Coordinates of C-alpha atoms in Angstrom, one line a residue:
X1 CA 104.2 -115.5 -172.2
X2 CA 105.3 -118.5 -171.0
X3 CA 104.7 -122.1 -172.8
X4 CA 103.3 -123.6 -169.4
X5 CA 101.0 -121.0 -169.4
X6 CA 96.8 -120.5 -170.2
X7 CA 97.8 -117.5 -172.1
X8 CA 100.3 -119.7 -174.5
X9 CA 97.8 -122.9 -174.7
X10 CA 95.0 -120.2 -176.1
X11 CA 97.8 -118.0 -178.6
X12 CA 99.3 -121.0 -179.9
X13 CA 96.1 -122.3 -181.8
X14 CA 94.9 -119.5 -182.8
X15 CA 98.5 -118.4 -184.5
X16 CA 98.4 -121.6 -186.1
X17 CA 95.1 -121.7 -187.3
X18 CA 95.7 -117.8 -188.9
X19 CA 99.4 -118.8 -190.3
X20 CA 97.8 -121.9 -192.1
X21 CA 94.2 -122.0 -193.0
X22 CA 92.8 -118.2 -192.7
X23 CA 95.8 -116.0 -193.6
X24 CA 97.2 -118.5 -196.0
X25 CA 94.2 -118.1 -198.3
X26 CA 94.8 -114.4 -198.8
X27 CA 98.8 -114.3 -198.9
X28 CA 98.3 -116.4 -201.8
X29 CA 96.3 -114.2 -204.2
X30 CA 99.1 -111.8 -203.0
X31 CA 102.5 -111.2 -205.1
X32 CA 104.2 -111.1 -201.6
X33 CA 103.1 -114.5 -200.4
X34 CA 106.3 -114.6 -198.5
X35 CA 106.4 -111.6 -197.1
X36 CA 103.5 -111.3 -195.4
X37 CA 103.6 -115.0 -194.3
X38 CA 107.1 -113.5 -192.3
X39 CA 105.3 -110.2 -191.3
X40 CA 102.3 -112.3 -190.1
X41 CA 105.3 -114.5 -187.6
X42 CA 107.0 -111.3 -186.8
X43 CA 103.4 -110.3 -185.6
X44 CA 103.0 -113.0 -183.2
X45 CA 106.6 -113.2 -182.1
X46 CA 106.0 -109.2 -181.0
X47 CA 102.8 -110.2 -179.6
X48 CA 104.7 -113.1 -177.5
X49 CA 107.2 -111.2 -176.1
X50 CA 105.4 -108.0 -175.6
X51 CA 103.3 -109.6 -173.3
X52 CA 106.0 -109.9 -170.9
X53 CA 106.8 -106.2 -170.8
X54 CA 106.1 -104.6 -174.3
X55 CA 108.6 -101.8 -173.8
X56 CA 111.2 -104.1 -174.3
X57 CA 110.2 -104.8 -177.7
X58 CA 112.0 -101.4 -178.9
X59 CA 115.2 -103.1 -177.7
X60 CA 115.3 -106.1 -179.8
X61 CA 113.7 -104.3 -183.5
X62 CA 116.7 -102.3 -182.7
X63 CA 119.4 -104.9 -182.1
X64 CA 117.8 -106.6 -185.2
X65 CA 117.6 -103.5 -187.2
X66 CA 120.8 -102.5 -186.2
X67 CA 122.3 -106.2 -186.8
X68 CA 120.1 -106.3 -190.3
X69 CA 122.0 -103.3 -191.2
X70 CA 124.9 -104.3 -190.5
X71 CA 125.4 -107.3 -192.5
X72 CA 124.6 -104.9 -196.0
X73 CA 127.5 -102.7 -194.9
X74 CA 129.3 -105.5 -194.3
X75 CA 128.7 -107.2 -197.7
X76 CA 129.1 -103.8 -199.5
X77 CA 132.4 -102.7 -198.0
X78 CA 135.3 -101.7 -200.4
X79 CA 137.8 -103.2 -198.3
X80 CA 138.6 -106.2 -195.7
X81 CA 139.2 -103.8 -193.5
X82 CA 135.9 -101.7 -193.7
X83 CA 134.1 -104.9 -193.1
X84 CA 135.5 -106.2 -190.7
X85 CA 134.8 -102.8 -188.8
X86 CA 131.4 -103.0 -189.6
X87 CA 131.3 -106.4 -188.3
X88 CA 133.2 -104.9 -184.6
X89 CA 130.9 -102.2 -184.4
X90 CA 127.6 -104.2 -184.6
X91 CA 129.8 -106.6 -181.9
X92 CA 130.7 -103.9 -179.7
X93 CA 126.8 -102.1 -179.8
X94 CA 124.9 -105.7 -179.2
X95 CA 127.6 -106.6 -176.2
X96 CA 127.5 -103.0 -175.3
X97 CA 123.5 -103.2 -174.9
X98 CA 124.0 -106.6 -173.1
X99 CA 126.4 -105.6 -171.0
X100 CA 124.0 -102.1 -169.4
X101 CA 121.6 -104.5 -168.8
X102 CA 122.6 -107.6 -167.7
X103 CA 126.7 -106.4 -165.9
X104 CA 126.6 -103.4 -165.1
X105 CA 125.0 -103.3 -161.9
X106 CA 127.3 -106.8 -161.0
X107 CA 130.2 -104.4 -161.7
X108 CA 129.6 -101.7 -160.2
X109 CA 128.5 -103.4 -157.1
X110 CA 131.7 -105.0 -157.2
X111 CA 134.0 -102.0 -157.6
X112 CA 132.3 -100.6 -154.7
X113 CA 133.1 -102.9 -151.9
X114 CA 136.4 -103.2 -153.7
X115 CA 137.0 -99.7 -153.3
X116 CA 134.7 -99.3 -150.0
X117 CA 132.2 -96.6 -151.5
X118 CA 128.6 -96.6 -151.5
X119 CA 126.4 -97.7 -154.1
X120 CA 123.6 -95.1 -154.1
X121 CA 123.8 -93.6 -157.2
X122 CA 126.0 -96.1 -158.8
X123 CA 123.2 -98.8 -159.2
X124 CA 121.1 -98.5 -162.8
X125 CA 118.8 -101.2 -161.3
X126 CA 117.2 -102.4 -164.9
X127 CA 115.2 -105.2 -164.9
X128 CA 117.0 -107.9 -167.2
X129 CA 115.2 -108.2 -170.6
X130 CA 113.7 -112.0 -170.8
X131 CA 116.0 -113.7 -173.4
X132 CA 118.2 -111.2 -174.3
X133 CA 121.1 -113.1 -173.9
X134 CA 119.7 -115.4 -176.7
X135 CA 118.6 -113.5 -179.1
X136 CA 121.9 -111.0 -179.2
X137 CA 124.0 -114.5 -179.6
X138 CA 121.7 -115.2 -182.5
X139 CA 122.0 -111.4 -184.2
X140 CA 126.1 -111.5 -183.6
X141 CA 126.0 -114.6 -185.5
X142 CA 124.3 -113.4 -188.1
X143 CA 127.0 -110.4 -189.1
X144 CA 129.7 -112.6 -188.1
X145 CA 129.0 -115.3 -191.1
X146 CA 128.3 -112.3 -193.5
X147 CA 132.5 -111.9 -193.1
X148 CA 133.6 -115.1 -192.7
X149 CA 131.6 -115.7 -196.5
X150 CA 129.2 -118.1 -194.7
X151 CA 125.6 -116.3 -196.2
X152 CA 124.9 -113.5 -197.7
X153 CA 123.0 -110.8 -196.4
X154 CA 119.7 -111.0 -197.2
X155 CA 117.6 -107.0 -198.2
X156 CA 114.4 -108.7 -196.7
X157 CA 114.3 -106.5 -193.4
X158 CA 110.7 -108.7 -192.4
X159 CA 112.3 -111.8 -192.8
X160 CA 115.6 -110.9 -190.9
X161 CA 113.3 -109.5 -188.2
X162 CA 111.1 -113.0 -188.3
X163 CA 114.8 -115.1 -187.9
X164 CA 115.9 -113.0 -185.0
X165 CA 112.0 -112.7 -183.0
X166 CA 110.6 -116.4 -184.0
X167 CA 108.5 -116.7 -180.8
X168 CA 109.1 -120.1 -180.2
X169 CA 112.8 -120.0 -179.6
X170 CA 113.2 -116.5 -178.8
X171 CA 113.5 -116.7 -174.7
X172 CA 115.6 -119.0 -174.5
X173 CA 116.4 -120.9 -177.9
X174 CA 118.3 -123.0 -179.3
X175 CA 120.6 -120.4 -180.1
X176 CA 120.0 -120.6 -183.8
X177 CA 122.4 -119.6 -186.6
X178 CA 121.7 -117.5 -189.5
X179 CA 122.5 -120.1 -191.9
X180 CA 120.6 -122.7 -190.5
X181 CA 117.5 -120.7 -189.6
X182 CA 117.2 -117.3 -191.7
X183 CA 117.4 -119.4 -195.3
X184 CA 113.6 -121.4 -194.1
X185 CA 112.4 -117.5 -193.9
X186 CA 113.4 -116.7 -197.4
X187 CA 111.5 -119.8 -199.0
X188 CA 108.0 -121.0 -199.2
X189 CA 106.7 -123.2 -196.6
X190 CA 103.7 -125.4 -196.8
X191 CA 102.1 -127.3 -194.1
X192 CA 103.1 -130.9 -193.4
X193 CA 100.8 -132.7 -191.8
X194 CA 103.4 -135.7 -190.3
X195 CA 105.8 -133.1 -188.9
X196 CA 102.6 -130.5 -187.3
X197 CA 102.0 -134.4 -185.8
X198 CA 105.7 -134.8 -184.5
X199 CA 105.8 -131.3 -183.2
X200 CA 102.6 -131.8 -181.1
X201 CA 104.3 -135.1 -179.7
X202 CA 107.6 -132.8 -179.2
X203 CA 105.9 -130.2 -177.3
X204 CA 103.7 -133.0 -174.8
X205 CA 106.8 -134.3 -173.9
X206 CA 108.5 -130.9 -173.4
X207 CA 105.5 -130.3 -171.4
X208 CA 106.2 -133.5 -169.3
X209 CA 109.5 -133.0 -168.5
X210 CA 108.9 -129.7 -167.6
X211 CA 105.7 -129.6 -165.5
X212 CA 105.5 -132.8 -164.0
X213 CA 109.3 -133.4 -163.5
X214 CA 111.0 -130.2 -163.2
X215 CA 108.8 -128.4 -161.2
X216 CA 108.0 -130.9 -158.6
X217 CA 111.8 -131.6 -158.3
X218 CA 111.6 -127.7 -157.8
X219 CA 109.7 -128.0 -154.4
X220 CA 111.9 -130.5 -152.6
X221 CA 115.2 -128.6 -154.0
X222 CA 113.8 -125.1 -152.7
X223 CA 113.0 -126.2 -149.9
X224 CA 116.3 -127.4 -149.0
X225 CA 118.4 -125.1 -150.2
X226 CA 116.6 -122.9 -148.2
X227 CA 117.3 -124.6 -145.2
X228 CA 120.8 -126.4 -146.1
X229 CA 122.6 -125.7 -142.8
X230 CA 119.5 -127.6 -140.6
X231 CA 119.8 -130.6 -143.0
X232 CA 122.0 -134.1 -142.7
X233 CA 124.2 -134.6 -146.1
X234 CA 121.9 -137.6 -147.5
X235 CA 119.3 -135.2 -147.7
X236 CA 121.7 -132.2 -149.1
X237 CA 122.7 -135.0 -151.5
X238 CA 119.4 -136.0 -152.7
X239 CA 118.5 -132.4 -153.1
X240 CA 121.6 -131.8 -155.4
X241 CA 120.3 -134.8 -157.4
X242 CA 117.0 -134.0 -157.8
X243 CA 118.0 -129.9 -158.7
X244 CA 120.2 -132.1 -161.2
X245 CA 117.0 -133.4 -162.9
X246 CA 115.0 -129.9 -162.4
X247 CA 117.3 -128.4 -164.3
X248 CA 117.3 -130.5 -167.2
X249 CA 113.9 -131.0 -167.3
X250 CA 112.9 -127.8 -167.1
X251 CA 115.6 -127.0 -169.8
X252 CA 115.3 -129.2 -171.7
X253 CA 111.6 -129.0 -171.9
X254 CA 111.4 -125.7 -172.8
X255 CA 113.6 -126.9 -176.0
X256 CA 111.3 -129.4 -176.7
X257 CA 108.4 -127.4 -176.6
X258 CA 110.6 -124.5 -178.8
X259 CA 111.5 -127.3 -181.7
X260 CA 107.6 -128.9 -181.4
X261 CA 106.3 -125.6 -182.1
X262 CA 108.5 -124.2 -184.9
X263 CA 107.7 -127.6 -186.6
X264 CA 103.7 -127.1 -186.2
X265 CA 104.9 -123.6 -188.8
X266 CA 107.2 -125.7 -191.3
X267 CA 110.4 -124.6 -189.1
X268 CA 113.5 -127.0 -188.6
X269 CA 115.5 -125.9 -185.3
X270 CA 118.3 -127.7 -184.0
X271 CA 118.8 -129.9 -181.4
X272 CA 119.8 -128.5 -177.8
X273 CA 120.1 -132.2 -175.8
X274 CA 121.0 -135.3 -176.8
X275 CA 120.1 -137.2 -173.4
X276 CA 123.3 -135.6 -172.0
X277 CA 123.0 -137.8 -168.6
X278 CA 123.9 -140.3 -170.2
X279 CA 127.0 -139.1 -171.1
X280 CA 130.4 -141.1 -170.5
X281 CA 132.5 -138.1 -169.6
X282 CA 132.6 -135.1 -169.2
X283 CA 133.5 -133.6 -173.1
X284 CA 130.3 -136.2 -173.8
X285 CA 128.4 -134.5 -171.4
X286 CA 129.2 -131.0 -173.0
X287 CA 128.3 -132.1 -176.5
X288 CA 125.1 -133.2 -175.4
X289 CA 124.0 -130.1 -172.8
X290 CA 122.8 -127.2 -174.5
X291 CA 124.2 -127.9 -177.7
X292 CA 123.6 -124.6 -179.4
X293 CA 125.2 -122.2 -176.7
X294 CA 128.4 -124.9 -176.5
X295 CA 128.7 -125.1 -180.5
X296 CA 128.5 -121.4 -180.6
X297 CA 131.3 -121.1 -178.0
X298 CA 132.9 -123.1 -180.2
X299 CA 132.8 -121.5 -183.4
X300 CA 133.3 -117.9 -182.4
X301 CA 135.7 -118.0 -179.7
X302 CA 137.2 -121.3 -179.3
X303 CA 138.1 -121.8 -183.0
X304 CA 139.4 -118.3 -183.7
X305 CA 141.6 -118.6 -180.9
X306 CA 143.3 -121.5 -182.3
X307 CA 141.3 -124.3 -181.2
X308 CA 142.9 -127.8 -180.9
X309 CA 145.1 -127.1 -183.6
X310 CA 147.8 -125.0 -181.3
X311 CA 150.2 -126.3 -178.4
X312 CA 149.1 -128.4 -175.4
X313 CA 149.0 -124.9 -173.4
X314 CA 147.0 -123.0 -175.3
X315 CA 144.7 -125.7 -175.8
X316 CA 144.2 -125.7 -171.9
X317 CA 144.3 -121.9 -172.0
X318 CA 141.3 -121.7 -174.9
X319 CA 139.2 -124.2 -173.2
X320 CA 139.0 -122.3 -169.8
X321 CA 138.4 -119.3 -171.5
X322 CA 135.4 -120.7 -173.3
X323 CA 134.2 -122.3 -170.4
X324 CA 134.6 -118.7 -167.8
X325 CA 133.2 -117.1 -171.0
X326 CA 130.3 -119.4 -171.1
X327 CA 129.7 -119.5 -167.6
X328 CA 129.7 -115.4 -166.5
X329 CA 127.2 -115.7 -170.3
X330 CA 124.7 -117.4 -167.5
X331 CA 124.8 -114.3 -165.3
X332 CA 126.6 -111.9 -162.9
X333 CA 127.7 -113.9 -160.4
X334 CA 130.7 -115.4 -158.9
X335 CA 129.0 -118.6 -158.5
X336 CA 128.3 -119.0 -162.3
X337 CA 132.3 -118.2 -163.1
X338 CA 133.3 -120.8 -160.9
X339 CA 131.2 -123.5 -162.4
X340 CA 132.4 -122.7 -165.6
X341 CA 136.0 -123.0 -163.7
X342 CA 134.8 -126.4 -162.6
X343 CA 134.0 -128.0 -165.8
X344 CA 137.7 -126.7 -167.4
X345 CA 139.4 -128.2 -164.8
X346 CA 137.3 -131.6 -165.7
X347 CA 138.2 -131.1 -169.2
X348 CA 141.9 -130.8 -168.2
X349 CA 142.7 -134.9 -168.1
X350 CA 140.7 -135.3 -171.0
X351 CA 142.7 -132.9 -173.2
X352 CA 146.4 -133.7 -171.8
X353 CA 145.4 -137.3 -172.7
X354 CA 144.0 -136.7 -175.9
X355 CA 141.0 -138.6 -175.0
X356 CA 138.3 -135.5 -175.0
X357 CA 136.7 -136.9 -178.3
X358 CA 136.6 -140.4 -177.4
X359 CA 132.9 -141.0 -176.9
X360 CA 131.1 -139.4 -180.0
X361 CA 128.8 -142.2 -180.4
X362 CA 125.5 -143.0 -178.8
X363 CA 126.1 -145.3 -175.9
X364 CA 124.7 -148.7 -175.5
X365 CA 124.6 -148.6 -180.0
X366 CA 123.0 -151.3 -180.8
X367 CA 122.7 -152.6 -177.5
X368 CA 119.5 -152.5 -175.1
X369 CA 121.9 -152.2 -171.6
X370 CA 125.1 -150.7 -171.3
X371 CA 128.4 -152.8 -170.1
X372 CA 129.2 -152.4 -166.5
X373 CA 132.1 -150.6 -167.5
X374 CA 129.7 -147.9 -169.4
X375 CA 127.4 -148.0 -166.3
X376 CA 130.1 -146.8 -164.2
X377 CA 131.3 -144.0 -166.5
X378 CA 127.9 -142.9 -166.5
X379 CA 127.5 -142.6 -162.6
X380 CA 130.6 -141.1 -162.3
X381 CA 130.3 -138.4 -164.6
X382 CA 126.2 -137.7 -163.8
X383 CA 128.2 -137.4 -160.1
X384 CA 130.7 -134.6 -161.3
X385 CA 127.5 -132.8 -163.3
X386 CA 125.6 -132.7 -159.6
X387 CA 128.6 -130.9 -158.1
X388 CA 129.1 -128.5 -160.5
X389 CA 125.2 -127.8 -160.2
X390 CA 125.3 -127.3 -156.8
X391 CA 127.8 -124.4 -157.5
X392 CA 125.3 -123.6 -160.5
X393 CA 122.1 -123.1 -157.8
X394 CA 123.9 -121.8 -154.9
X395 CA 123.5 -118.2 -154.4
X396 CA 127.4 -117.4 -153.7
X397 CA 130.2 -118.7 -153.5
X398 CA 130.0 -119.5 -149.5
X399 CA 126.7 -121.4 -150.0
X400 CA 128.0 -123.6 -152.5
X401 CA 131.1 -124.5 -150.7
X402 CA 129.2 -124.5 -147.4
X403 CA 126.9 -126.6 -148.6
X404 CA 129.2 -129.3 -149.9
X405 CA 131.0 -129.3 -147.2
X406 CA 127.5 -130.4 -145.3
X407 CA 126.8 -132.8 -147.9
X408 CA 130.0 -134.9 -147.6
X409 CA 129.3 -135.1 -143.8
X410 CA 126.8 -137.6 -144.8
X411 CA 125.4 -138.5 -141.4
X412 CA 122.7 -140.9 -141.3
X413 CA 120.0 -141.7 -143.7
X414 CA 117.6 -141.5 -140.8
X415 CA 116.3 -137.7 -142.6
X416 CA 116.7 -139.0 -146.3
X417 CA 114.5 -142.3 -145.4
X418 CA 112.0 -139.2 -143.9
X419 CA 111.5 -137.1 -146.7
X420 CA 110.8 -140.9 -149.1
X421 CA 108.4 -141.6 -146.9
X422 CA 106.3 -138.7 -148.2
X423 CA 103.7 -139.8 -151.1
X424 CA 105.4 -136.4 -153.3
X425 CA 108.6 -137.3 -153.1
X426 CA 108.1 -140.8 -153.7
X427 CA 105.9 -139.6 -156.9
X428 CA 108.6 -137.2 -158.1
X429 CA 110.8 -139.7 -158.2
X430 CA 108.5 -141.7 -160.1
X431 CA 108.4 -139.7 -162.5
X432 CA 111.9 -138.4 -162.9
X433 CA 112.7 -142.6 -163.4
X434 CA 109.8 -142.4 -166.1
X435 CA 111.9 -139.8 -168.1
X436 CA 115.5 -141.5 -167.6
X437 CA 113.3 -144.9 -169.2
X438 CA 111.7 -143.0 -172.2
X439 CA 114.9 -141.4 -172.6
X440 CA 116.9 -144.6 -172.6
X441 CA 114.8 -146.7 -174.8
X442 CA 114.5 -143.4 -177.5
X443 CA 117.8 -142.6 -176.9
X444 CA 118.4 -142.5 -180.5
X445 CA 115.7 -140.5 -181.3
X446 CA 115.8 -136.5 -181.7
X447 CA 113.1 -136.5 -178.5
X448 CA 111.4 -139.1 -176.1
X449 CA 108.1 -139.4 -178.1
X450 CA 109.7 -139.8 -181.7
X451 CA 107.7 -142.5 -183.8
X452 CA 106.4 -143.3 -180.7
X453 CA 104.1 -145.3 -182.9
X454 CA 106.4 -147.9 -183.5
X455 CA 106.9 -148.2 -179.3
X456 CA 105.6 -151.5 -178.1
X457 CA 101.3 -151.8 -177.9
X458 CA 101.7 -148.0 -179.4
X459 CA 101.4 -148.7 -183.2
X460 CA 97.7 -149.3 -182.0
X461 CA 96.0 -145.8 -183.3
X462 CA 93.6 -146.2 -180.4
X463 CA 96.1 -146.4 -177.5
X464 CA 97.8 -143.5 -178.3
X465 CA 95.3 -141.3 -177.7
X466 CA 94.8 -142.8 -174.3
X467 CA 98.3 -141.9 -173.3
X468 CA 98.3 -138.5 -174.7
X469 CA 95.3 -138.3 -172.6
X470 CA 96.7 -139.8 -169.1
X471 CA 99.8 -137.6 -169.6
X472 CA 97.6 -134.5 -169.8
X473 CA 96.1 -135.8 -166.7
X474 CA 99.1 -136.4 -164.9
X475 CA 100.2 -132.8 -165.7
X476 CA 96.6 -131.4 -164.1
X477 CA 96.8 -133.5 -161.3
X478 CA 100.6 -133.7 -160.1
X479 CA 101.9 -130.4 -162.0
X480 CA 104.4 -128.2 -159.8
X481 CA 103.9 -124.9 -158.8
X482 CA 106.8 -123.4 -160.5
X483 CA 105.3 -121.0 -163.5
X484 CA 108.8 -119.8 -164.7
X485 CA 111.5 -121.6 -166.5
X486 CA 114.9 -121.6 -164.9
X487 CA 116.7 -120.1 -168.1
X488 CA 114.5 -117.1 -168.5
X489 CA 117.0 -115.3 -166.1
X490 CA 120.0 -116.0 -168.5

């Protein structure tokens, strides 16, 4: 089910309605008020993702039953040892599932032009489950913590189930930890009426980004990179720039819409972007982009392999690993390796200077413009984030490279002038300046609408309505024609 969708406008209400003002009346003169408030979520989440393709819904009550399990045996081990099997063996089963579905095929496809054999036979040709990749991130967390002495494991199997299936961030997240998100399963939660308010602002501006930004972006960037070797490189460049803004709007909306809608049910999630194009470097850019996959990079694999705290070399040798790690994490392809590749090499100045935690502040603090100086670190490094997404889009290797190649060929702007002179175009870039402006001006804020009452002629109660309404309008009206989210590949 998607968030964009008919289907999701029509579940969401009526889940919320049930979860707070029918079911809610009868889980109280119950002992197991608790319980059956989790059940009722794991309910809907099953519902959510079983409309998809409900035969994937044996695979994840088995990764979380398995992963559940787990973390007992690993809390009731007799030795270090015995746990910390327990821990590999729920590692190597969730990877193990992960891999089948989402590798194999790459693999083997790969070993057999290697090797020059055919493929019939080889192939298992499994359609990728939507958000796996998320949620078994989320389960290995979970049994990871238990031995590190992080949480304890928790006995309640429905509430475990609720952390790992919570339908809003289930497809694709945040990437939510066990000790941030399983604890608000294993307490009461009572509706509050500010933060249902915030979410619903969280989740129109989600909506936004994603429909009227994103997928009209989509059009012009499909289009082109359809047709990449008939175009002149102004035009190749604006359609890396505007796949630069698809993608985050569509991203990023979805996260929006995920952290809106656990707050409408008394759910904190993190963030996942802190405004990330307006980042000063690159190591700024990466602690702003999907914030819950790059902190969970962090803490499982770049920390246990020594972090910062080891030489100059391994330093270099941990952050490309996290970085091919995280990029093959975004599928089986070369392409997505070599972006990760990309960004390590970016990193490399940064962390033979010691300079890749210079910029942990907001930029522009206190200010309302940047300097010139903090203008042109932002151009430069939104300019290094639009290469590395063209290597991101492109479907190999060949493409990518083929098509920078045509891109710094820039040619004349007589075919870039051509495609602004159509009303869409002009109108999707009206709108992706509309964003970068909201963004801006809230760029201290955990999303673009945030006490949005405060904004301006907006503490008027009778104006706000009148925008809720016009954006609603402009999402009928100008809304793409791209259903799917980017990340529900990954």
């Amino acid at each position: 089910m998607l968030f964009n969708s008919i289907q999701f406008a029509i579940f969401l209400p009526i889940v919320f309605l049930l979860y707070w003002f029918v079911f809610d009346s009868f889980i109280k003169k119950s002992k197991n008020q608790l319980r059956l408030q989790n059940a009722f979520v794991v309910m809907a989440s099953y519902v959510f993702y079983g409309w998809w393709d409900w035969r994937f819904l044996l695979l994840i009550a088995f990764t979380s039953f398995c992963s559940w399990g787990s973390g007992l045996l690993i809390a009731k081990a007799e030795t270090r040892k015995k746990a910390k099997t327990w821990m590999w063996l729920n590692i190597v089963l969730n990877l193990g599932i992960l891999a089948l579905f989402k590798y194999y095929d790459f693999f083997a496809s790969e070993f057999a032009e290697l090797f020059n054999v055919s493929t019939v036979g080889l192939l298992l040709k499994v359609i990728l489950p939507v958000g796996i990749s998320f949620y078994t991130f989320q389960a290995l967390s979970y049994s990871i913590d238990i031995y590190r002495g992080k949480i304890e494991p928790t006995k309640d199997i429905v509430a475990f189930f609720a952390f790992i299936s919570f339908f809003p961030q289930l497809v694709a997240g945040p990437i939510e930890r066990a000790t941030n998100l399983l604890p608000q399963f294993l307490k009461k939660r009572e509706f509050d009426y500010d933060n249902a308010i915030d979410g619903m602002r969280q989740i129109l501006w989600g909506l936004f980004k994603k429909i009227v930004v994103a997928d009209n972006c989509a059009v012009f960037v499909d289009h082109v990179f359809s047709n990449y070797t008939n175009e002149t490189g102004s035009t190749l460049l604006l359609a890396a720039i505007f796949f630069t803004f698809q993608i985050y709007g569509d991203f990023s909306g979805y996260s929006d819409i995920a952290i809106g809608t656990a707050k409408l049910f008394g759910i904190k999630l993190m963030r996942n972007f802190n405004v990330p194009y307006f980042s000063r470097d690159i190591a700024e850019f990466w602690r702003r982009w999907h914030i819950s996959l790059t902190t969970w990079f962090r803490d499982y694999v770049y920390i246990p392999l020594g972090g910062s705290r080891v030489s100059k070399a391994k330093v270099v040798r941990n952050t490309f690993i996290i970085f091919l790690v995280s990029g093959f994490w975004h599928g089986a392809n070369w392409t997505f390796i070599a972006w990760g590749a990309y960004h390590a090499f970016l990193f490399l100045p940064l962390i033979l200077t010691g300079k890749n935690r210079k910029y942990t502040n907001q930029v522009a603090e206190g200010r309302r413009l940047p300097t010139l100086k903090e203008t042109g670190q932002m151009l430069l490094t939104f300019f290094l984030a639009v290469m590395g997404w063209i290597i991101f889009r492109a479907e190999s290797i060949g493409q990518a490279w083929e098509y920078v190649r045509g891109m710094l060929q820039f040619g004349t702007l007589r075919a870039c002038y051509r495609f602004f002179t159509l009303p869409e175009i002009r109108l999707t870039s009206l709108f992706v300046v509309i964003m970068l402006v909201i963004e801006w001006l809230q760029r201290d804020k955990q999303h673009g609408f945030e006490g949005i009452e405060k904004l301006y002629l907006l503490h008027n109660k009778y104006l706000r309505p009148i925008l809720y309404a016009l954006l609603l309008l402009l999402m009928m009206v100008f809304g793409g024609k791209h259903a799917s989210f980017i990340y529900f590949q990954f």
